[in-house]
């Protein structure tokens, strides 16, 4: 028997208490999973119309098939839905490239700006005829766009905030502390209402700003405050000998941070940053409060169609599956990156 199987056997049945917990857990899972299996697979309706689903006793996955494009693209014109599809491919491709350390060069920053700008122009119709207003955007493309833009902008801002909070300059440190604690003490819903109601009043001459841009402007500093605390924890984990060695080599403050401290600190906080990234992705569902049709809001609205009224369970389960694939992929990537960047600890 392999070591892993032996460890699993001991963990499940190593003691009478462990054996009892294992048996009770299996019984509870059987009690819960069995009806879900019958509802979701065995008795489900996979094709047909809403009338066919009404005759069945299981889940109506024909609804997901009928509303698949709406959940992905919301109200975007059907004839132009190839645009958000290309945007989704571009954004996911950018994620895949960014996730590989061999591409961590200055050119990657240029790629971020190019992909984000191209995605915006493609969605709005700047690059091709037929302009599509942002109130028709929605679904997975908008969720990915807002998430990537906000997280991408929040990361460098968070690094500066973390450095400022550890600065020896009292005024700068105080400002950083006030900003971080104020943002972390404010609900994200309140931040979104500020983006919707307060921010437009601060714009001179009554100019209007796209609601997606308003969301990015307010969410970015909000997320940066949380990221800053995670990065500050990584900075505190760096031994003082690293600073002393950099000073002995004649490196200034910024060169020390760039070449010595930040690479190690960011490596220490990979799990925390990925955890926050996953949480931020799930938090994009709150964009519905300012009228942005993200993935979850599009799924909910799809079940209000009079022809498919009331199939909320199927809609939410499909949206949950998409969220799960993105989040589970991120968690597995975090484990891989930790092992890939593992280095002997220096003192």
Short mmCIF file of C-alpha atoms in Angstrom, two decimals:
data_model
loop_
_atom_site.label_atom_id
_atom_site.label_comp_id
_atom_site.label_asym_id
_atom_site.label_seq_id
_atom_site.Cartn_x
_atom_site.Cartn_y
_atom_site.Cartn_z
CA UNK A 1 0.00 0.00 0.00
CA UNK A 2 1.38 3.43 -0.95
CA UNK A 3 2.16 6.04 1.67
CA UNK A 4 -0.73 8.25 0.54
CA UNK A 5 -3.28 5.44 0.81
CA UNK A 6 -1.92 4.47 4.20
CA UNK A 7 -2.22 8.06 5.40
CA UNK A 8 -5.78 8.25 4.06
CA UNK A 9 -6.72 4.98 5.77
CA UNK A 10 -5.33 6.15 9.09
CA UNK A 11 -7.10 9.49 8.77
CA UNK A 12 -10.46 7.89 8.01
CA UNK A 13 -10.36 4.78 10.19
CA UNK A 14 -7.31 5.18 12.42
CA UNK A 15 -9.34 5.51 15.62
CA UNK A 16 -12.90 4.54 16.64
CA UNK A 17 -13.87 8.24 16.63
CA UNK A 18 -12.46 8.76 13.13
CA UNK A 19 -14.31 5.67 11.91
CA UNK A 20 -17.59 6.92 13.42
CA UNK A 21 -17.16 10.36 11.82
CA UNK A 22 -16.39 8.75 8.44
CA UNK A 23 -19.46 6.52 8.55
CA UNK A 24 -21.77 9.37 9.63
CA UNK A 25 -20.36 11.61 6.89
CA UNK A 26 -20.91 8.94 4.21
CA UNK A 27 -24.51 8.41 5.41
CA UNK A 28 -25.21 12.17 5.34
CA UNK A 29 -23.69 12.50 1.88
CA UNK A 30 -25.81 9.62 0.63
CA UNK A 31 -28.90 11.21 2.13
CA UNK A 32 -28.16 14.58 0.48
CA UNK A 33 -26.55 13.50 -2.81
CA UNK A 34 -29.09 10.84 -3.77
CA UNK A 35 -32.08 13.20 -4.28
CA UNK A 36 -29.83 15.76 -5.96
CA UNK A 37 -28.59 13.08 -8.34
CA UNK A 38 -32.17 12.09 -9.21
CA UNK A 39 -33.25 15.71 -9.66
CA UNK A 40 -30.21 16.93 -11.56
CA UNK A 41 -29.40 13.93 -13.78
CA UNK A 42 -31.69 10.91 -13.72
CA UNK A 43 -35.03 12.72 -13.88
CA UNK A 44 -33.83 15.89 -15.57
CA UNK A 45 -35.14 17.26 -18.86
CA UNK A 46 -32.19 17.90 -21.15
CA UNK A 47 -33.91 19.06 -24.33
CA UNK A 48 -37.27 20.45 -25.35
CA UNK A 49 -39.44 23.39 -24.35
CA UNK A 50 -40.73 24.77 -21.09
CA UNK A 51 -43.83 22.63 -21.57
CA UNK A 52 -41.64 19.52 -21.60
CA UNK A 53 -39.95 20.68 -18.41
CA UNK A 54 -43.33 21.28 -16.76
CA UNK A 55 -44.21 17.62 -17.34
CA UNK A 56 -40.96 16.41 -15.75
CA UNK A 57 -40.05 16.00 -12.08
CA UNK A 58 -36.36 16.85 -12.34
CA UNK A 59 -34.18 19.75 -13.33
CA UNK A 60 -34.80 21.63 -16.57
CA UNK A 61 -31.43 21.81 -18.31
CA UNK A 62 -33.24 22.60 -21.55
CA UNK A 63 -33.65 26.04 -19.98
CA UNK A 64 -29.88 26.46 -19.76
CA UNK A 65 -29.56 25.47 -23.40
CA UNK A 66 -32.18 28.02 -24.42
CA UNK A 67 -30.71 30.81 -22.28
CA UNK A 68 -27.04 29.92 -22.68
CA UNK A 69 -26.20 32.90 -24.88
CA UNK A 70 -28.15 35.31 -22.68
CA UNK A 71 -26.31 34.16 -19.55
CA UNK A 72 -22.97 34.63 -21.32
CA UNK A 73 -23.71 37.89 -23.15
CA UNK A 74 -26.90 39.35 -21.56
CA UNK A 75 -28.51 42.02 -23.79
CA UNK A 76 -25.63 42.35 -26.24
CA UNK A 77 -27.10 42.25 -29.80
CA UNK A 78 -27.17 38.62 -30.99
CA UNK A 79 -25.67 39.46 -34.38
CA UNK A 80 -22.65 41.05 -32.65
CA UNK A 81 -22.08 38.53 -29.87
CA UNK A 82 -18.85 37.47 -31.53
CA UNK A 83 -17.37 40.64 -29.99
CA UNK A 84 -17.78 39.67 -26.31
CA UNK A 85 -16.76 36.13 -27.27
CA UNK A 86 -13.45 37.45 -28.62
CA UNK A 87 -13.09 39.64 -25.51
CA UNK A 88 -13.54 36.58 -23.28
CA UNK A 89 -10.87 34.70 -25.26
CA UNK A 90 -8.49 37.70 -25.05
CA UNK A 91 -8.98 38.15 -21.30
CA UNK A 92 -8.65 34.46 -20.48
CA UNK A 93 -5.60 34.26 -22.75
CA UNK A 94 -4.08 37.23 -20.90
CA UNK A 95 -4.69 35.41 -17.63
CA UNK A 96 -2.99 32.24 -18.90
CA UNK A 97 0.04 34.15 -20.18
CA UNK A 98 0.32 36.20 -16.98
CA UNK A 99 0.16 33.04 -14.89
CA UNK A 100 3.41 31.70 -16.39
CA UNK A 101 6.60 33.07 -14.78
CA UNK A 102 8.57 32.85 -18.02
CA UNK A 103 6.48 35.73 -19.40
CA UNK A 104 7.08 38.03 -16.42
CA UNK A 105 8.82 40.79 -18.35
CA UNK A 106 8.14 44.44 -19.10
CA UNK A 107 6.43 43.41 -22.31
CA UNK A 108 3.69 41.77 -20.25
CA UNK A 109 2.68 45.19 -18.90
CA UNK A 110 2.32 46.43 -22.47
CA UNK A 111 0.22 43.36 -23.27
CA UNK A 112 -2.13 44.19 -20.38
CA UNK A 113 -2.72 47.72 -21.64
CA UNK A 114 -3.18 46.54 -25.22
CA UNK A 115 -5.62 43.74 -24.34
CA UNK A 116 -7.69 45.88 -21.97
CA UNK A 117 -7.89 48.76 -24.46
CA UNK A 118 -8.72 46.40 -27.34
CA UNK A 119 -11.42 44.69 -25.24
CA UNK A 120 -13.08 48.00 -24.41
CA UNK A 121 -13.00 49.24 -28.01
CA UNK A 122 -14.29 45.92 -29.29
CA UNK A 123 -17.19 45.81 -26.84
CA UNK A 124 -18.16 49.43 -27.48
CA UNK A 125 -17.84 49.17 -31.25
CA UNK A 126 -14.97 51.64 -31.64
CA UNK A 127 -12.99 49.24 -33.81
CA UNK A 128 -15.93 48.05 -35.91
CA UNK A 129 -19.23 49.59 -37.03
CA UNK A 130 -22.39 49.47 -34.90
CA UNK A 131 -21.76 51.13 -31.55
CA UNK A 132 -23.19 49.17 -28.61
CA UNK A 133 -23.96 51.21 -25.44
CA UNK A 134 -22.66 49.85 -22.16
CA UNK A 135 -26.18 49.26 -20.79
CA UNK A 136 -26.38 46.35 -23.24
CA UNK A 137 -23.14 44.77 -22.05
CA UNK A 138 -23.27 41.90 -19.63
CA UNK A 139 -22.53 38.32 -18.77
CA UNK A 140 -19.15 36.66 -18.47
CA UNK A 141 -17.29 39.23 -20.58
CA UNK A 142 -18.21 42.11 -18.27
CA UNK A 143 -17.45 40.06 -15.15
CA UNK A 144 -13.99 39.18 -16.44
CA UNK A 145 -13.33 42.70 -17.70
CA UNK A 146 -14.18 44.50 -14.46
CA UNK A 147 -12.38 41.87 -12.37
CA UNK A 148 -9.15 41.93 -14.38
CA UNK A 149 -8.99 45.69 -14.79
CA UNK A 150 -9.68 46.40 -11.11
CA UNK A 151 -7.32 43.72 -9.82
CA UNK A 152 -4.60 44.71 -12.30
CA UNK A 153 -4.80 48.37 -11.26
CA UNK A 154 -5.18 47.59 -7.56
CA UNK A 155 -2.00 45.51 -7.33
CA UNK A 156 0.60 48.27 -7.98
CA UNK A 157 -1.46 50.69 -5.90
CA UNK A 158 -1.52 48.15 -3.07
CA UNK A 159 2.28 47.78 -3.22
CA UNK A 160 2.69 51.54 -2.85
CA UNK A 161 0.19 51.61 0.04
CA UNK A 162 1.98 48.76 1.81
CA UNK A 163 5.34 50.52 1.45
CA UNK A 164 3.79 53.79 2.64
CA UNK A 165 2.32 52.13 5.72
CA UNK A 166 5.79 50.84 6.64
CA UNK A 167 7.48 54.12 5.80
CA UNK A 168 9.50 56.08 8.33
CA UNK A 169 7.78 59.29 7.22
CA UNK A 170 5.07 59.84 9.81
CA UNK A 171 2.74 61.89 7.62
CA UNK A 172 2.87 59.46 4.72
CA UNK A 173 2.37 56.49 7.04
CA UNK A 174 -0.63 58.14 8.71
CA UNK A 175 -2.28 58.90 5.36
CA UNK A 176 -1.76 55.30 4.23
CA UNK A 177 -3.22 53.93 7.47
CA UNK A 178 -6.27 56.21 7.27
CA UNK A 179 -6.92 55.30 3.63
CA UNK A 180 -6.53 51.56 4.16
CA UNK A 181 -8.66 51.40 7.29
CA UNK A 182 -11.34 53.65 5.79
CA UNK A 183 -11.64 51.49 2.70
CA UNK A 184 -11.55 48.22 4.62
CA UNK A 185 -14.21 49.51 6.99
CA UNK A 186 -16.63 50.42 4.19
CA UNK A 187 -18.94 47.81 2.61
CA UNK A 188 -18.42 47.26 -1.10
CA UNK A 189 -22.11 47.98 -1.70
CA UNK A 190 -21.58 51.48 -0.28
CA UNK A 191 -18.58 51.94 -2.58
CA UNK A 192 -20.72 50.97 -5.57
CA UNK A 193 -23.47 53.40 -4.55
CA UNK A 194 -20.85 56.15 -4.36
CA UNK A 195 -19.79 55.21 -7.89
CA UNK A 196 -23.40 55.37 -9.04
CA UNK A 197 -24.73 58.43 -7.19
CA UNK A 198 -21.91 60.54 -5.71
CA UNK A 199 -19.13 60.27 -8.28
CA UNK A 200 -21.20 61.78 -11.15
CA UNK A 201 -21.88 64.88 -9.00
CA UNK A 202 -18.12 65.40 -8.59
CA UNK A 203 -17.59 65.59 -12.36
CA UNK A 204 -17.53 69.18 -13.64
CA UNK A 205 -19.92 70.51 -16.29
CA UNK A 206 -22.33 67.65 -15.75
CA UNK A 207 -20.31 65.28 -17.92
CA UNK A 208 -21.39 61.65 -17.83
CA UNK A 209 -18.99 58.79 -17.21
CA UNK A 210 -19.77 55.25 -18.29
CA UNK A 211 -21.02 53.18 -15.36
CA UNK A 212 -18.37 50.51 -16.00
CA UNK A 213 -15.64 53.13 -15.72
CA UNK A 214 -17.26 54.51 -12.56
CA UNK A 215 -17.23 51.01 -11.08
CA UNK A 216 -13.55 50.58 -11.95
CA UNK A 217 -12.66 53.99 -10.45
CA UNK A 218 -14.25 53.16 -7.10
CA UNK A 219 -13.58 49.42 -6.84
CA UNK A 220 -9.84 49.70 -7.61
CA UNK A 221 -8.87 51.68 -4.46
CA UNK A 222 -11.28 49.56 -2.41
CA UNK A 223 -9.58 46.32 -3.44
CA UNK A 224 -6.12 47.89 -3.17
CA UNK A 225 -6.65 48.45 0.57
CA UNK A 226 -7.19 44.72 1.15
CA UNK A 227 -4.27 43.77 -1.09
CA UNK A 228 -2.04 46.27 0.70
CA UNK A 229 -2.49 44.49 4.03
CA UNK A 230 -1.64 41.13 2.48
CA UNK A 231 1.49 42.56 0.85
CA UNK A 232 2.46 44.30 4.10
CA UNK A 233 2.43 40.90 5.78
CA UNK A 234 4.90 39.67 3.17
CA UNK A 235 7.14 42.70 3.76
CA UNK A 236 7.17 42.01 7.49
CA UNK A 237 8.30 38.45 6.80
CA UNK A 238 11.54 39.62 5.14
CA UNK A 239 14.48 39.22 7.59
CA UNK A 240 16.36 42.40 8.49
CA UNK A 241 19.53 40.82 7.14
CA UNK A 242 18.17 41.26 3.61
CA UNK A 243 17.93 45.02 4.08
CA UNK A 244 21.40 45.13 5.63
CA UNK A 245 22.92 43.12 2.78
CA UNK A 246 21.32 45.44 0.20
CA UNK A 247 22.63 48.49 2.06
CA UNK A 248 26.12 46.94 2.17
CA UNK A 249 26.00 46.60 -1.62
CA UNK A 250 25.17 50.31 -1.93
CA UNK A 251 21.59 49.84 -3.13
CA UNK A 252 19.17 52.69 -2.52
CA UNK A 253 15.67 52.30 -1.10
CA UNK A 254 13.82 51.76 -4.36
CA UNK A 255 16.45 49.44 -5.83
CA UNK A 256 16.40 47.43 -2.63
CA UNK A 257 12.62 47.11 -2.85
CA UNK A 258 12.71 46.25 -6.54
CA UNK A 259 15.55 43.73 -6.54
CA UNK A 260 15.61 42.26 -3.04
CA UNK A 261 12.54 42.82 -0.89
CA UNK A 262 9.45 42.81 -3.11
CA UNK A 263 10.30 39.63 -5.09
CA UNK A 264 10.59 37.71 -1.82
CA UNK A 265 7.61 39.40 -0.15
CA UNK A 266 5.28 38.74 -3.08
CA UNK A 267 6.39 35.11 -3.16
CA UNK A 268 5.44 34.75 0.50
CA UNK A 269 1.92 36.11 -0.02
CA UNK A 270 0.93 34.18 -3.15
CA UNK A 271 -1.79 32.22 -1.27
CA UNK A 272 -3.23 35.39 0.24
CA UNK A 273 -3.27 37.27 -3.05
CA UNK A 274 -4.91 34.39 -4.91
CA UNK A 275 -7.45 34.05 -2.11
CA UNK A 276 -8.30 37.74 -2.43
CA UNK A 277 -8.46 37.47 -6.22
CA UNK A 278 -11.00 34.66 -5.90
CA UNK A 279 -13.00 36.67 -3.37
CA UNK A 280 -12.92 39.71 -5.63
CA UNK A 281 -14.18 37.64 -8.56
CA UNK A 282 -17.15 36.48 -6.50
CA UNK A 283 -17.74 40.05 -5.28
CA UNK A 284 -18.35 41.21 -8.85
CA UNK A 285 -21.88 39.85 -8.40
CA UNK A 286 -22.56 43.04 -6.40
CA UNK A 287 -22.26 45.05 -9.61
CA UNK A 288 -25.97 44.42 -10.06
CA UNK A 289 -26.71 47.19 -7.54
CA UNK A 290 -25.54 49.82 -10.05
CA UNK A 291 -27.23 48.21 -13.03
CA UNK A 292 -24.32 46.25 -14.51
CA UNK A 293 -25.42 42.86 -15.84
CA UNK A 294 -22.62 40.66 -14.60
CA UNK A 295 -22.74 36.86 -14.87
CA UNK A 296 -24.94 36.28 -11.82
CA UNK A 297 -27.36 39.09 -12.66
CA UNK A 298 -27.69 37.80 -16.23
CA UNK A 299 -28.41 34.30 -14.90
CA UNK A 300 -31.07 35.63 -12.56
CA UNK A 301 -32.70 37.73 -15.29
CA UNK A 302 -32.79 34.76 -17.66
CA UNK A 303 -35.29 33.07 -15.35
CA UNK A 304 -37.70 36.01 -15.61
CA UNK A 305 -38.46 35.30 -19.27
CA UNK A 306 -42.21 34.54 -19.45
CA UNK A 307 -41.49 31.49 -21.61
CA UNK A 308 -39.05 30.10 -19.02
CA UNK A 309 -40.36 31.67 -15.86
CA UNK A 310 -39.13 30.43 -12.52
CA UNK A 311 -36.14 28.24 -13.38
CA UNK A 312 -33.89 30.03 -10.90
CA UNK A 313 -32.30 26.85 -9.53
CA UNK A 314 -30.94 25.85 -12.92
CA UNK A 315 -29.80 29.41 -13.68
CA UNK A 316 -27.94 29.81 -10.41
CA UNK A 317 -26.38 26.35 -10.64
CA UNK A 318 -25.05 27.09 -14.11
CA UNK A 319 -23.61 30.41 -12.96
CA UNK A 320 -22.12 28.66 -9.92
CA UNK A 321 -20.45 26.13 -12.22
CA UNK A 322 -18.74 28.94 -14.17
CA UNK A 323 -17.62 30.64 -10.96
CA UNK A 324 -16.37 27.32 -9.61
CA UNK A 325 -14.28 26.56 -12.69
CA UNK A 326 -12.60 29.97 -12.53
CA UNK A 327 -12.03 29.86 -8.76
CA UNK A 328 -10.89 26.23 -8.63
CA UNK A 329 -8.47 26.88 -11.47
CA UNK A 330 -7.08 29.84 -9.53
CA UNK A 331 -6.61 27.81 -6.35
CA UNK A 332 -4.78 25.01 -8.17
CA UNK A 333 -2.61 27.57 -9.92
CA UNK A 334 -1.71 29.06 -6.54
CA UNK A 335 -0.44 25.68 -5.32
CA UNK A 336 1.57 25.16 -8.51
CA UNK A 337 3.12 28.63 -8.36
CA UNK A 338 4.15 28.19 -4.71
CA UNK A 339 6.05 25.03 -5.59
CA UNK A 340 7.51 26.54 -8.76
CA UNK A 341 8.86 29.62 -6.96
CA UNK A 342 10.02 27.78 -3.85
CA UNK A 343 13.51 28.83 -2.82
CA UNK A 344 15.61 28.06 0.25
CA UNK A 345 14.96 30.71 2.88
CA UNK A 346 17.77 33.20 3.40
CA UNK A 347 18.63 34.88 6.71
#
